[in-house]
Amino acid sequence: MYFTGGIGQEKLYRNIGNGQFQDVSVQSGIAAMNLGETFGVISGDIDNDGYRDILVTTYWNSGTAVLRNQGNGTFVLVPNALNDVENWKTAASFADVNKDGFLDVYLTSYVFNSGVVFDGNNEIVGFDYDCNLNQLFINNGNLTFAEASSS
């Protein structure tokens, strides 16, 4: 199980059976990574090596973190895997959108401006938000992803 830390420490737990989990954050290398302010997490085998990798969504000015599973209980951060630093990502999902055998990534974004809507009596009747666009990234097959939202 992986728990995002928000502004705190990321945590990774290994299932050791019988409903028991062991904190392996330090041994896995997760504890030493500075991922910024984190929000969402998904896992999947993005490089088709048989090991589940981890993707962590982040706050403004922090790129989505892609953590490659080394197959020996450790993870390494893949630098610049996605070029998405300009918005606040809250969640993600994997799917093979282009059916090439590699998992692609869909990122959902959060609001960047919020406000209220008033009626003629100056009473609040609703909310108004400016939102960043969600993004689709196609897996290049080499631990990098190409932004493909417009296509």
CSV table of N, CA, C and O in Angstrom, one decimal, residues 2 6-7 15 18 35 37 42-43 48-51 54 57 60 67 74 79 87 103 106 109 120 124 126 129 132 141:
chain,number,residue,atom,x,y,z
A,2,TYR,N,0.5,2.2,-0.8
A,2,TYR,CA,1.2,3.5,-0.9
A,2,TYR,C,0.3,4.6,-0.3
A,2,TYR,O,-0.8,4.7,-0.8
A,6,GLY,N,1.0,14.3,1.2
A,6,GLY,CA,0.6,15.7,1.1
A,6,GLY,C,1.9,16.5,1.3
A,6,GLY,O,2.8,16.4,0.5
A,7,ILE,N,2.0,17.2,2.4
A,7,ILE,CA,3.2,18.0,2.7
A,7,ILE,C,4.1,17.1,3.6
A,7,ILE,O,5.2,17.6,4.0
A,15,ASN,N,2.7,-6.0,2.1
A,15,ASN,CA,1.8,-7.0,2.6
A,15,ASN,C,2.6,-8.2,3.0
A,15,ASN,O,3.2,-8.9,2.1
A,18,ASN,N,-1.6,-12.4,6.5
A,18,ASN,CA,-2.4,-12.4,7.7
A,18,ASN,C,-2.9,-11.0,8.1
A,18,ASN,O,-3.0,-10.7,9.3
A,35,LEU,N,9.2,14.5,-3.3
A,35,LEU,CA,8.2,14.6,-4.4
A,35,LEU,C,7.4,15.8,-4.4
A,35,LEU,O,6.5,16.0,-5.3
A,37,GLU,N,4.4,18.4,-2.8
A,37,GLU,CA,3.2,18.2,-2.1
A,37,GLU,C,2.4,17.2,-2.9
A,37,GLU,O,2.0,17.5,-4.1
A,42,ILE,N,-1.3,6.0,-8.2
A,42,ILE,CA,-1.8,4.8,-8.9
A,42,ILE,C,-0.5,3.9,-9.2
A,42,ILE,O,0.6,4.4,-9.1
A,43,SER,N,-0.8,2.7,-9.5
A,43,SER,CA,0.3,1.8,-9.8
A,43,SER,C,0.0,1.0,-11.0
A,43,SER,O,-1.2,0.6,-11.3
A,48,ASN,N,6.6,-2.5,-18.9
A,48,ASN,CA,6.4,-3.9,-19.2
A,48,ASN,C,7.5,-4.8,-18.8
A,48,ASN,O,7.8,-5.8,-19.5
A,49,ASP,N,8.1,-4.6,-17.6
A,49,ASP,CA,9.1,-5.5,-17.1
A,49,ASP,C,8.6,-6.5,-16.1
A,49,ASP,O,9.3,-7.2,-15.5
A,50,GLY,N,7.3,-6.4,-15.8
A,50,GLY,CA,6.7,-7.4,-14.9
A,50,GLY,C,6.5,-6.8,-13.5
A,50,GLY,O,6.0,-7.5,-12.6
A,51,TYR,N,7.0,-5.6,-13.2
A,51,TYR,CA,6.9,-5.0,-11.9
A,51,TYR,C,6.0,-3.8,-11.9
A,51,TYR,O,6.1,-2.9,-12.8
A,54,ILE,N,5.0,3.1,-9.8
A,54,ILE,CA,4.1,4.0,-9.1
A,54,ILE,C,4.1,5.4,-9.7
A,54,ILE,O,5.1,5.9,-10.1
A,57,THR,N,0.6,12.0,-8.1
A,57,THR,CA,0.2,13.4,-8.6
A,57,THR,C,0.6,14.4,-7.5
A,57,THR,O,0.7,14.1,-6.3
A,60,TRP,N,1.0,22.4,-7.6
A,60,TRP,CA,1.6,23.3,-8.5
A,60,TRP,C,3.1,23.2,-8.5
A,60,TRP,O,3.8,23.0,-7.5
A,67,LEU,N,7.7,6.6,-10.4
A,67,LEU,CA,8.7,5.8,-9.6
A,67,LEU,C,8.8,4.5,-10.2
A,67,LEU,O,7.8,3.7,-10.2
A,74,THR,N,13.1,-1.9,-4.4
A,74,THR,CA,13.4,-0.5,-4.4
A,74,THR,C,12.8,0.2,-5.6
A,74,THR,O,12.5,-0.4,-6.6
A,79,PRO,N,13.2,11.0,-13.7
A,79,PRO,CA,13.2,12.5,-13.9
A,79,PRO,C,12.5,12.8,-15.3
A,79,PRO,O,12.7,12.2,-16.3
A,87,ASN,N,0.3,22.7,-13.5
A,87,ASN,CA,-1.0,22.7,-12.9
A,87,ASN,C,-1.1,21.7,-11.7
A,87,ASN,O,-0.1,21.0,-11.4
A,103,LEU,N,1.1,1.3,-21.0
A,103,LEU,CA,0.1,2.0,-20.2
A,103,LEU,C,0.3,3.5,-20.4
A,103,LEU,O,1.4,4.0,-20.2
A,106,TYR,N,-3.8,9.3,-17.8
A,106,TYR,CA,-4.8,10.4,-17.8
A,106,TYR,C,-4.7,11.1,-16.5
A,106,TYR,O,-4.9,10.5,-15.4
A,109,SER,N,-7.0,17.5,-13.2
A,109,SER,CA,-6.5,18.7,-12.6
A,109,SER,C,-7.5,19.4,-11.7
A,109,SER,O,-8.7,19.1,-11.7
A,120,GLY,N,-29.4,39.2,-7.7
A,120,GLY,CA,-29.7,40.6,-7.7
A,120,GLY,C,-29.7,41.2,-6.3
A,120,GLY,O,-29.6,42.4,-6.2
A,124,ILE,N,-25.3,35.0,-2.2
A,124,ILE,CA,-24.6,33.9,-2.9
A,124,ILE,C,-25.6,32.8,-3.4
A,124,ILE,O,-26.4,32.3,-2.6
A,126,GLY,N,-24.3,30.5,-6.0
A,126,GLY,CA,-23.5,29.5,-6.6
A,126,GLY,C,-22.0,29.8,-6.5
A,126,GLY,O,-21.6,30.7,-5.9
A,129,TYR,N,-15.7,28.6,-10.9
A,129,TYR,CA,-14.3,28.1,-10.8
A,129,TYR,C,-13.6,28.2,-12.2
A,129,TYR,O,-14.3,28.0,-13.2
A,132,ASN,N,-7.9,24.0,-14.5
A,132,ASN,CA,-6.9,23.6,-15.5
A,132,ASN,C,-7.5,22.4,-16.3
A,132,ASN,O,-8.4,21.7,-15.8
A,141,GLY,N,7.2,4.3,-24.4
A,141,GLY,CA,7.9,3.0,-24.3
A,141,GLY,C,9.3,3.1,-23.8
A,141,GLY,O,10.0,2.1,-23.7
